[in-house]
Coordinates of C-alpha atoms in Angstrom, one line a residue:
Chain A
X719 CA 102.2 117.4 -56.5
X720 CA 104.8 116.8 -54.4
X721 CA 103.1 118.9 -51.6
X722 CA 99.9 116.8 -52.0
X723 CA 102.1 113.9 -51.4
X724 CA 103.4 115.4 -48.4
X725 CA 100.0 116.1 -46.6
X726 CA 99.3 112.7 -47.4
X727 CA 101.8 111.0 -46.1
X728 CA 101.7 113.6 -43.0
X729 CA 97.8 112.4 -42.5
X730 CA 98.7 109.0 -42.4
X731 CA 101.4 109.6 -40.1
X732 CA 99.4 111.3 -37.8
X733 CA 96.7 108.5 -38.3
X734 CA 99.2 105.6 -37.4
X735 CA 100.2 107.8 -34.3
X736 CA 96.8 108.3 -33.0
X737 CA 95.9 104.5 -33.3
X738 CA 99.3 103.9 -31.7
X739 CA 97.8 106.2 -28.8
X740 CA 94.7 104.7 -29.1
X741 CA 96.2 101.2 -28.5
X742 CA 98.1 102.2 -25.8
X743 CA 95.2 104.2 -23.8
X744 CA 92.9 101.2 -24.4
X745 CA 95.1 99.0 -23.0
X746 CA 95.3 100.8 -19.5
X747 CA 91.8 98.2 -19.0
X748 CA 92.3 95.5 -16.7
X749 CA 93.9 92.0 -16.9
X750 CA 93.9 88.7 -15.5
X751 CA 92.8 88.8 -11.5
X752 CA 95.0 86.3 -10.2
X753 CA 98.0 87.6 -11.7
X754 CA 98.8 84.0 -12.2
X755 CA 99.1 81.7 -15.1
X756 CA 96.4 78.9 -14.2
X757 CA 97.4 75.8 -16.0
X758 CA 97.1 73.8 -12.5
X759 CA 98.9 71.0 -11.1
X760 CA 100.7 68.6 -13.8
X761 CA 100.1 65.1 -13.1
X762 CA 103.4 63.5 -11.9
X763 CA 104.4 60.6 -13.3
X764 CA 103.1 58.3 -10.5
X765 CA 99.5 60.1 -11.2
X766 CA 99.6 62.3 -8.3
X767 CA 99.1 66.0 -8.9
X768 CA 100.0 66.9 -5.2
X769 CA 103.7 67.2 -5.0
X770 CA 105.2 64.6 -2.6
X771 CA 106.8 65.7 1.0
X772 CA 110.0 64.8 2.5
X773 CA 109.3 62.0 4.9
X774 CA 109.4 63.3 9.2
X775 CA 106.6 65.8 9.0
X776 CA 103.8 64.6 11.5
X777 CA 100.3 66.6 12.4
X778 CA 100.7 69.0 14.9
X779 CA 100.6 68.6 18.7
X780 CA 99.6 71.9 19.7
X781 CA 96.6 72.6 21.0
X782 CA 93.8 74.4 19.1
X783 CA 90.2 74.8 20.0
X784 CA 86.8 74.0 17.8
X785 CA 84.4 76.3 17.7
X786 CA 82.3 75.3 20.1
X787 CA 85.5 75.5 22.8
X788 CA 86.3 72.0 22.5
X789 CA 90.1 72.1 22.8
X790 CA 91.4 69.4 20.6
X791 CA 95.6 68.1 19.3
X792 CA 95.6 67.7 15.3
X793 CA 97.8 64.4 16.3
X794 CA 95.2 62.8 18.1
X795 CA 91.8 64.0 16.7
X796 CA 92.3 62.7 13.0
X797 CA 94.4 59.5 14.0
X798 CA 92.9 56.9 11.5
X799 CA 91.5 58.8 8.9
X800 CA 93.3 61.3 6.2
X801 CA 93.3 65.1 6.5
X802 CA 94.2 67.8 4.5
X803 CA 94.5 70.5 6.5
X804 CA 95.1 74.3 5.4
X805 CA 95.8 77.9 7.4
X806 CA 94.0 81.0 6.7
X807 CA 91.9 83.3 7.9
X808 CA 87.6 84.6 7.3
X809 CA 88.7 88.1 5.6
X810 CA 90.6 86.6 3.1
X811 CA 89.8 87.8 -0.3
X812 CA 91.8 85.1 -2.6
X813 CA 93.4 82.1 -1.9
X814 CA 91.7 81.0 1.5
X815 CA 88.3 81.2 0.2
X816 CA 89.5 79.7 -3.9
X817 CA 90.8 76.9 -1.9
X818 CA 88.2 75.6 -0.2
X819 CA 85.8 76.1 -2.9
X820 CA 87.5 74.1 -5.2
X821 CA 88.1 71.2 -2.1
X822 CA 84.7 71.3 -1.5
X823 CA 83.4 71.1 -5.0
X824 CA 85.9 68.4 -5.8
X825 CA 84.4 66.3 -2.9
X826 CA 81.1 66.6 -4.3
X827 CA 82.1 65.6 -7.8
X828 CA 84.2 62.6 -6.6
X829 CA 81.6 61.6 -3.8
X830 CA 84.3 61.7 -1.1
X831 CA 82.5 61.7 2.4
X832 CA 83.9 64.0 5.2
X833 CA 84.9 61.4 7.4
X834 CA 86.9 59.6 4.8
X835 CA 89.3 62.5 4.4
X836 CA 89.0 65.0 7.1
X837 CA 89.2 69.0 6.0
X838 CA 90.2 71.6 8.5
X839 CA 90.6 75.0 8.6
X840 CA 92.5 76.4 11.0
X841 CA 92.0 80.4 11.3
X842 CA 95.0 82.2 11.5
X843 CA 93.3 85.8 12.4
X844 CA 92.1 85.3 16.4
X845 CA 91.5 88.8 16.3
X846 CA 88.3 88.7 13.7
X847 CA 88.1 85.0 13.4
X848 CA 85.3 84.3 16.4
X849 CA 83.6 81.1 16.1
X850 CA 80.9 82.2 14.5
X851 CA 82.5 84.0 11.6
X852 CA 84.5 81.0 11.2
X853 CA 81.7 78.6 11.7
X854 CA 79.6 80.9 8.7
X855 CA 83.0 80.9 6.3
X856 CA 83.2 77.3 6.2
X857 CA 79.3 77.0 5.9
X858 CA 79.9 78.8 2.5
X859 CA 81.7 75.9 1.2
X860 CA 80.2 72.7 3.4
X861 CA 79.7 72.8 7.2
X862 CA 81.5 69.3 7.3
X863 CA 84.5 70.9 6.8
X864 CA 85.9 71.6 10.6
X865 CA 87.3 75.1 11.7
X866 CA 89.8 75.2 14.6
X867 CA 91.5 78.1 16.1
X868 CA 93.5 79.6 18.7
X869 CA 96.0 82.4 19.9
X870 CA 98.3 83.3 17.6
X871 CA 101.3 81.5 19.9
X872 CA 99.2 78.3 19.2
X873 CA 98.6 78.9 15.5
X874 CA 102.5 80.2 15.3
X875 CA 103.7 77.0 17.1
X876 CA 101.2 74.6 15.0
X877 CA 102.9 76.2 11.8
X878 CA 106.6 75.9 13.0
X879 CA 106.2 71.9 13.2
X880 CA 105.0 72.0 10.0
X881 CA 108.4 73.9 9.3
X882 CA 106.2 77.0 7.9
X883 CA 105.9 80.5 8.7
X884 CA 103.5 82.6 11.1
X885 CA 101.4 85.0 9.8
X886 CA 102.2 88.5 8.4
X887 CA 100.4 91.6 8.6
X888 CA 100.8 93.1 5.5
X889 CA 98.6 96.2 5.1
X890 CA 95.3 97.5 4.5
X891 CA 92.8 95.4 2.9
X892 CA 91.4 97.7 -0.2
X893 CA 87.7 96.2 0.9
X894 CA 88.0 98.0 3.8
X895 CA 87.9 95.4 5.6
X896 CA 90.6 95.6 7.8
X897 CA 94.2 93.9 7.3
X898 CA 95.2 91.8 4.3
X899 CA 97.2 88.7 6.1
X900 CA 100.0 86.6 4.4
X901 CA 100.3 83.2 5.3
X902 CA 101.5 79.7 3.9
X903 CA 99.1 79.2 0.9
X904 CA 99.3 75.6 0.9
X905 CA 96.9 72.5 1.5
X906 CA 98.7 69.7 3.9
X907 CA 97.7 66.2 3.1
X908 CA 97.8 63.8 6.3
X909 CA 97.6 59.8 5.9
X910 CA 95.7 57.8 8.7
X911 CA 99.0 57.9 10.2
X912 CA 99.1 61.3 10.8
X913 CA 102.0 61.7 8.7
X914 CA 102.5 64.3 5.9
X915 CA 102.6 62.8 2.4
X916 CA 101.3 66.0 -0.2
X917 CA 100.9 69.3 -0.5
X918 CA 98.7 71.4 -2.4
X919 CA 100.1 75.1 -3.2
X920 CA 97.1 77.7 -4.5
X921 CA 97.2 77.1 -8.6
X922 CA 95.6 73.6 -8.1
X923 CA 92.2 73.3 -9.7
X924 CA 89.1 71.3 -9.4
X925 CA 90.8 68.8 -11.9
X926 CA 93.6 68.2 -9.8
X927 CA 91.7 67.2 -6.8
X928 CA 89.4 64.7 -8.7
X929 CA 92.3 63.3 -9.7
X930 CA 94.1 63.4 -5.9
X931 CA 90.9 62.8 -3.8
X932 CA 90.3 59.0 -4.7
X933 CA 93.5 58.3 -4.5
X934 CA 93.7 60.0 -1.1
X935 CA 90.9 57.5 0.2
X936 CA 92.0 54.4 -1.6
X937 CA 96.2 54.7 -0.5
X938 CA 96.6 56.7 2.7
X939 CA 93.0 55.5 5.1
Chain B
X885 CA 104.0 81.9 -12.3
X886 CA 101.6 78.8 -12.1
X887 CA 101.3 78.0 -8.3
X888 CA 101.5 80.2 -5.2
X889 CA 103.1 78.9 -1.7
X890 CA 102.3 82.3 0.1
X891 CA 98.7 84.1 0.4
X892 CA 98.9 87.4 0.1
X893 CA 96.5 89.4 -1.1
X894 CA 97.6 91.8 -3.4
X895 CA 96.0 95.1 -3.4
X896 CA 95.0 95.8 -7.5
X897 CA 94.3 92.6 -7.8
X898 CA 91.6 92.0 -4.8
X899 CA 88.3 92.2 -6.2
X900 CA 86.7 96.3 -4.7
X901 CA 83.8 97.4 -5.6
X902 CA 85.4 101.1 -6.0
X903 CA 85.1 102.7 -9.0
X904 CA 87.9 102.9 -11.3
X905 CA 87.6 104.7 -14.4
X906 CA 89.5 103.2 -17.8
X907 CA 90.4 106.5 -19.3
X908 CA 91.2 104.6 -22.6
X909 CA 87.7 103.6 -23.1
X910 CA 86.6 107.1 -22.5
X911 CA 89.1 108.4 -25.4
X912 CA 88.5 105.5 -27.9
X913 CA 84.5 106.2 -27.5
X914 CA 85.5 110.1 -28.2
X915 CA 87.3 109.2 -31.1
X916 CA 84.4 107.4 -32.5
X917 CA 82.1 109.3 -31.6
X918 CA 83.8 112.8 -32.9
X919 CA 85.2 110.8 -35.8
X920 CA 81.5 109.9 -37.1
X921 CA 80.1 113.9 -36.7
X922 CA 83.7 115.3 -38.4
X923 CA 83.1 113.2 -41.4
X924 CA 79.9 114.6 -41.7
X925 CA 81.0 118.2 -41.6
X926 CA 83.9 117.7 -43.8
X927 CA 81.3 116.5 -46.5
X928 CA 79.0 119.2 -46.1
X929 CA 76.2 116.4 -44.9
X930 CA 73.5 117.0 -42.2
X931 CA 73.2 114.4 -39.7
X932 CA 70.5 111.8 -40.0
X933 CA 68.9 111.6 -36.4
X934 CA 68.5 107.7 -36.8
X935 CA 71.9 106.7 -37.9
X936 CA 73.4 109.0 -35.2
X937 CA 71.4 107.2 -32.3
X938 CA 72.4 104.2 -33.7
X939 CA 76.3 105.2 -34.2
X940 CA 76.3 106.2 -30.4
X941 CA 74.0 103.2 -29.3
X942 CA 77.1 101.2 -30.9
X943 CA 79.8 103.3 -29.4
X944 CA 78.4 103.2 -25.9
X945 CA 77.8 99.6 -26.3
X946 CA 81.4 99.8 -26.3
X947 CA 82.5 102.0 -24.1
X948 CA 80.1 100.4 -21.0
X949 CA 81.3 96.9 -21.7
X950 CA 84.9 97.9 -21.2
X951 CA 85.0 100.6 -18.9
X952 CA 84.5 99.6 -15.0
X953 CA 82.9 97.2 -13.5
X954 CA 82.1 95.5 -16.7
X955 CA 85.4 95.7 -18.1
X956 CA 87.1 94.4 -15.4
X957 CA 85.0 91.2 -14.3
X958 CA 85.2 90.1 -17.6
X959 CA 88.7 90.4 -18.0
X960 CA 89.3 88.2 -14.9
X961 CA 87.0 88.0 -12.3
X962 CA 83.5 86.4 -13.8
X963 CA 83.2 83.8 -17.2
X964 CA 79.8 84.7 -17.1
X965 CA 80.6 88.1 -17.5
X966 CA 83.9 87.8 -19.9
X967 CA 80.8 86.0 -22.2
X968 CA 78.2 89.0 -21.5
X969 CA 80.7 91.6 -23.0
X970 CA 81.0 88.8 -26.2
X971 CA 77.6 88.9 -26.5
X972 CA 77.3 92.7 -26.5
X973 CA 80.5 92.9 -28.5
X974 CA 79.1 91.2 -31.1
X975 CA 75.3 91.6 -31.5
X976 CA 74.6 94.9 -30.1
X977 CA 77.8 97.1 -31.0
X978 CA 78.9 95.7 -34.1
X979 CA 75.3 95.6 -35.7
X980 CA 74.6 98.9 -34.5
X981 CA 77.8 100.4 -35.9
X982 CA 77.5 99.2 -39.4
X983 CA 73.5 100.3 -39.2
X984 CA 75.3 103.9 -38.8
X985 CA 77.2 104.5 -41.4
X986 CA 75.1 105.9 -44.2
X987 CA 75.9 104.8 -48.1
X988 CA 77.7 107.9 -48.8
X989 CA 80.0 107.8 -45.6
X990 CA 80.8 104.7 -46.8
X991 CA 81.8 105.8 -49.8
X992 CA 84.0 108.3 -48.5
X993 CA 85.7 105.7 -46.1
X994 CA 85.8 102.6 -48.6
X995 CA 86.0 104.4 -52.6
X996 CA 85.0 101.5 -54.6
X997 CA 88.8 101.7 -56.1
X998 CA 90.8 101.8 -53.3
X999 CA 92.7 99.2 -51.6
X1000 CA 90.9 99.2 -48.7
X1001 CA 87.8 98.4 -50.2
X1002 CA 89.5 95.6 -51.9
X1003 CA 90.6 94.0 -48.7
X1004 CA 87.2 94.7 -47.0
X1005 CA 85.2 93.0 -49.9
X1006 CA 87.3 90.0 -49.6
X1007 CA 86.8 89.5 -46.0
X1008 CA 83.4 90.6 -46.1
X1009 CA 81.9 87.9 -49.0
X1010 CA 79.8 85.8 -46.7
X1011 CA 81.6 82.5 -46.4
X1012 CA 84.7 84.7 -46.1
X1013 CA 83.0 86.5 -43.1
X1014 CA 80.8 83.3 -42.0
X1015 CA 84.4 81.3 -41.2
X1016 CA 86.6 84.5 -39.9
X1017 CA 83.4 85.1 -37.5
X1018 CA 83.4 81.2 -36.2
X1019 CA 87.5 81.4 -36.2
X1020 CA 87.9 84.2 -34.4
X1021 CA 84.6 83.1 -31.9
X1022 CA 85.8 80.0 -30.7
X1023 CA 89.9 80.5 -31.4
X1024 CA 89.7 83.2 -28.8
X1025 CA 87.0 80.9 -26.5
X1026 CA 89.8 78.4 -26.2
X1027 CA 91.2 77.9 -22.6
X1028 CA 95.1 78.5 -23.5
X1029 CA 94.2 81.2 -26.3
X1030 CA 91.7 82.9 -23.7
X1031 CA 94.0 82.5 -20.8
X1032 CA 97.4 83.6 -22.9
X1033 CA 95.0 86.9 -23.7
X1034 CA 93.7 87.7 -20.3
X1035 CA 96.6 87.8 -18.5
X1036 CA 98.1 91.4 -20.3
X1037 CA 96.1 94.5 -20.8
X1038 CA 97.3 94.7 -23.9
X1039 CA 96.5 91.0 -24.7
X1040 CA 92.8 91.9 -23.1
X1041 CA 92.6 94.5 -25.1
X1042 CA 93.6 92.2 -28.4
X1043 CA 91.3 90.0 -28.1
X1044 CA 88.2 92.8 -27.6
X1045 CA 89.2 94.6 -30.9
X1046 CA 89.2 91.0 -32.5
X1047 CA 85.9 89.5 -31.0
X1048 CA 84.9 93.7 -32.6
X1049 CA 86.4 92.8 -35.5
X1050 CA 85.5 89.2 -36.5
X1051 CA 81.9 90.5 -35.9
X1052 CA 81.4 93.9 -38.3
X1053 CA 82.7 91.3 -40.9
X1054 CA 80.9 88.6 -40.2
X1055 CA 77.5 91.0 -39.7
X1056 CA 78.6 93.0 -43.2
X1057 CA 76.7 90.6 -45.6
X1058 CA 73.7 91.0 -43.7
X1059 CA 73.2 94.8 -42.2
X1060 CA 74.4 96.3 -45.5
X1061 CA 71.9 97.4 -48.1
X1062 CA 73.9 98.3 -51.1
X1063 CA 73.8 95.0 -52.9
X1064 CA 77.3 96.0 -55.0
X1065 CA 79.3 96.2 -51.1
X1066 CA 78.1 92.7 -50.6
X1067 CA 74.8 92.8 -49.3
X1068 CA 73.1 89.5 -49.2
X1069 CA 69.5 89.2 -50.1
X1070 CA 66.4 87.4 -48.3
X1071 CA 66.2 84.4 -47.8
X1072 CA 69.9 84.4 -48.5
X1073 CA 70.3 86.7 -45.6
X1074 CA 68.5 84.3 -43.1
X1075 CA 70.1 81.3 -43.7
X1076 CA 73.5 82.7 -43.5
X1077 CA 72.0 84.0 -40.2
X1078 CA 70.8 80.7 -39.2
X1079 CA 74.1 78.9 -40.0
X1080 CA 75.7 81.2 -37.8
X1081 CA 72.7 80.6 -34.8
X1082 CA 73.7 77.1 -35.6
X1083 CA 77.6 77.4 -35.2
X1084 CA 77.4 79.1 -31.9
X1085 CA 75.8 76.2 -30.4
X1086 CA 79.6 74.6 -30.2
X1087 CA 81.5 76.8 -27.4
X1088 CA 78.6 77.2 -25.7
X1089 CA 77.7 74.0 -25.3
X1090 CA 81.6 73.1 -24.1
X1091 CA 80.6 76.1 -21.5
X1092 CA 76.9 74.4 -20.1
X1093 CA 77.8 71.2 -20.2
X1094 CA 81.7 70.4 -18.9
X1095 CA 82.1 68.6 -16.1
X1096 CA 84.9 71.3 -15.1
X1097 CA 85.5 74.8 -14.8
X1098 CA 87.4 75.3 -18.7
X1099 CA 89.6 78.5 -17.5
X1100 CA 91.8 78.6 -14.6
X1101 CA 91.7 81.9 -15.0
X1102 CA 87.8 82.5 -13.7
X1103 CA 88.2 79.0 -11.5
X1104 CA 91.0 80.8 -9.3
X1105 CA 90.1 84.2 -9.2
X1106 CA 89.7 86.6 -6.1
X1107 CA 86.0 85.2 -5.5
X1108 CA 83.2 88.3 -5.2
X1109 CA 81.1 86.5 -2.8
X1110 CA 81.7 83.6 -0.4
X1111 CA 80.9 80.6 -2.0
X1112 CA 81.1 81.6 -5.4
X1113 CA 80.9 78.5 -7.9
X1114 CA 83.5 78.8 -10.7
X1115 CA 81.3 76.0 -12.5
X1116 CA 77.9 77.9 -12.0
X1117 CA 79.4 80.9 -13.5
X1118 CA 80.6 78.7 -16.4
X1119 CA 77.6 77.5 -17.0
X1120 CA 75.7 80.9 -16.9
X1121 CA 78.4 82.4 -19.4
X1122 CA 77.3 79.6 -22.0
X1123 CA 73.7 80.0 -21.3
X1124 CA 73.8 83.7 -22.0
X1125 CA 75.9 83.0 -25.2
X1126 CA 73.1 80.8 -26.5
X1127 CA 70.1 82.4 -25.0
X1128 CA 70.7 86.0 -25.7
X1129 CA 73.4 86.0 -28.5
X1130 CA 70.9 83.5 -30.0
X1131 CA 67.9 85.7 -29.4
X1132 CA 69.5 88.5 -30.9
X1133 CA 70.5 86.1 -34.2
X1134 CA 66.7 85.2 -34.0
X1135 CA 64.9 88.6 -33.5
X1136 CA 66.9 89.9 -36.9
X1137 CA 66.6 87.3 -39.0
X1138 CA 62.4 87.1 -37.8
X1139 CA 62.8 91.0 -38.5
X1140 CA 64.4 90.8 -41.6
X1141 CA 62.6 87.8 -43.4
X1142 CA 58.8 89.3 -41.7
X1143 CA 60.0 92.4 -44.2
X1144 CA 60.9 90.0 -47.0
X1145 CA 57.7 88.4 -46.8
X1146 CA 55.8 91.9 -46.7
X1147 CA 57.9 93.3 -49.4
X1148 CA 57.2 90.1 -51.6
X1149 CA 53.3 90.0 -51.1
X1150 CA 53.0 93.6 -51.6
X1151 CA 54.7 93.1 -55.1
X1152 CA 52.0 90.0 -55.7
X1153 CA 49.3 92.2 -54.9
X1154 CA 50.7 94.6 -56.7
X1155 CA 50.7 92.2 -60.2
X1156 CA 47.9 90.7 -59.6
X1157 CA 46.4 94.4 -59.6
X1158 CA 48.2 95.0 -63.3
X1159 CA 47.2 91.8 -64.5
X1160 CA 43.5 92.2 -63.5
X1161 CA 44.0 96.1 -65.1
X1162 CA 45.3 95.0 -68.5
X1163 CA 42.7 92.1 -68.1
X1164 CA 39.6 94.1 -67.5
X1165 CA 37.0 94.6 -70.3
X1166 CA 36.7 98.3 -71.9
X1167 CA 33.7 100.4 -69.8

């Protein structure tokens, strides 16, 4: 008996390692996409979910052009009305594209009109970023929203007075489609004053701009 | 890591429409597959054509909902599609396993006196399988039990061998025949059915009708075309849950009660002949 016992308990050994094996080969399937843990934005406790800015940051001075060649100064184009105001660039595959999506949506929802808070892309990429591409980007998300863009010295120079990094080339896209491009992955919210009072990073949802955008109309127009 | 202040887009987790084979998937549905025709050699049995087709309809059900591109959009690209692979988890595979394993294989696998079949019998007795089912559907339908899941392979691949799971119990009571395994029994069967039609009206309704995207997850992934609505895709997800899941609830209980009803007038007919038989005059 004892050698029954043995092939037994040899079998079941064998068993547990193969579902062991099992577990671990079924496991090489894919995860999350983001690679991020979306909970969003927490309310703070004065309600906001945008986290506040340092005073002393102002919209930039440096000219940028529209995309119909109209050369225009962040600092004197949205004077009077509150802008929230975001870098990136067409090819994007994530965050550029996530973000405005979920603006855009959120404006919907909260029946927020494009000239009570001003959105505006500024394109990063001068390279593949022609008007047009930009101009059919935004259309993806609403056409009200307002593309800008210019040489990378101008885009560099609008993002060091907001004290944030230029652009990055950082390697193949896997689409094919190019380069991927890093870049400051957060959404700049301008009173009527033209002063910065919020920022966005990418990990805030559709909940936490219905919650910002009224707010953004009713305490900073 | 629950914000981002730099874009860059990570190659592996940029949505491609390359192919990438799961090799796991590939030697799970082996395993099943070889498993099934071994057990038949080992006891001497020929193969039954019909339970075979269904056994590998079951498997591949399987194996094409987890390998790529299914696999992968479900796990965290597309709600939509994370519901699909639900749907095909649990009323095409798991129906079409259990429809392939003949009486005797069964008996091989679960002897009547062994602990296994103990355990199984317990979590197969209807209301036993009817709550584990619902449990284990909307438990894992939760945004933070979802989200928790989807973010490790291994929690992805958890939560697949539980929505697998919760399903071959909860169909048990009514794909099995042998009434001493727990069969149920028209119209017993069909109303359990039913119930369970009725039940899965909860997360998908949560999925149509929210005002907001539920999971961060789908809401703030690597988008797979321009203007891609995290909402919409919601929405769809709960649609297909209760359109198609609810079809498939539908088709087999219509199936299984149109039977009952044959089966039932076939035995009236069939006393109704004796009576009139015993009844008739002498010639």
């Amino acid at each position: 008996m004892p050698a029954v016992r043995r092939a037994t308990a040899a079998r079941r050994a064998a068993g547990a390692v193969l579902a062991g094996a099992a577990v671990l080969l079924a496991s090489c399937t894919p995860s999350t996409s983001t690679a991020l843990a979306p909970r969003g934005l927490e309310a703070a406790a004065d309600g906001w979910h945008g986290l506040p800015l340092e005073p002393g940051t102002t919209l930039p001075t440096s000219p940028l052009r529209t995309t119909d060649g109209r050369t225009v100064r962040l600092s004197e184009e949205f004077a009077g009305t509150p802008a929230l105001l975001f870098f990136g660039y067409t090819s994007c595959p994530d965050i550029c594209p996530i973000h405005l999506a979920t603006i855009a949506s959120a404006m919907t929802t909260t029946r927020t009109r494009y000239d009570q808070v001003r959105v505006v892309f500024v394109a990063i990429d001068p390279a593949r970023d022609t008007p047009e591409r930009i101009d059919e980007f935004l259309a993806a998300f609403d056409r009200r929203m307002l593309g800008l863009r210019g040489d990378l010295d101008e885009v560099g120079a609008a993002l060091a007075e907001l004290d944030l990094p230029g652009p990055v080339v950082e390697g193949p896209d896997p689409r094919g489609e190019g380069d991927l491009i890093g870049h400051p992955a957060q959404v700049i919210g301008f009173d009527a004053t033209g002063a910065a009072r919020r920022v966005w990073p990418f990990g805030a949802r559709r909940a936490d701009w219905i919650a910002d955008l009224p707010r953004i109309v009713a305490e900073w127009s | 890591m629950n914000i981002a202040w730099w874009c860059s887009g990570t190659p592996g987790l940029v949505w491609t429409w390359r192919y990438t084979p799961f090799l796991g998937v590939w030697v799970l549905a082996g395993a099943l597959l070889g498993g099934w025709r071994l057990a038949h050699r080992r006891a001497g049995r020929p193969i039954d054509p019909p339970a075979a087709r269904r056994w590998t309809a079951g498997v591949l059900a399987i194996a094409v909902v987890s390998e790529w591109p299914l696999g992968a959009l479900g796990a965290g690209y597309l709600a939509s599609v994370a519901v699909l692979r639900w749907v095909v988890l649990t009323f095409v595979a798991a129906p079409l396993l259990l429809a392939g394993v003949p009486t005797w294989l069964l008996d091989r696998w679960l002897p009547r006196s062994s602990r296994r079949w103990a355990v199984v019998r317990a979590v197969t007795r209807w209301p036993v399988a009817l709550l584990v089912f619902n449990a284990v559907m909307i438990g894992t339908h939760l945004p933070p039990v979802l989200e928790a899941l989807k973010v490790t392979q291994l929690g992805s691949f958890a939560s697949d061998l539980a929505h697998l799971g919760a399903a071959l119990l909860w169909w048990w009571p009514a794909m099995r025949r042998e009434p001493d395994r727990g069969a149920l029994q028209e119209p017993a069967r069909a109303f359990y059915l039913f119930a369970s039609s009725v039940l899965m009206f909860v997360p998908s309704s949560f999925l149509v009708f929210s005002s907001l995207p539920l999971y961060g997850l789908f809401e703030l992934a690597p988008p797979l075309w321009l203007g891609f609505d995290a909402q919409w895709d919601q929405q769809l997800g709960g649609i297909l849950m209760n359109v198609v899941g609810g079809l498939a609830l539908w088709v087999t209980i219509a199936i299984g009660f149109l039977r009952w009803a044959g089966a039932q007038e076939r035995a009236d007919a069939a006393a109704r002949r004796d009576r009139l038989g015993h009844g008739a005059p002498p010639a």
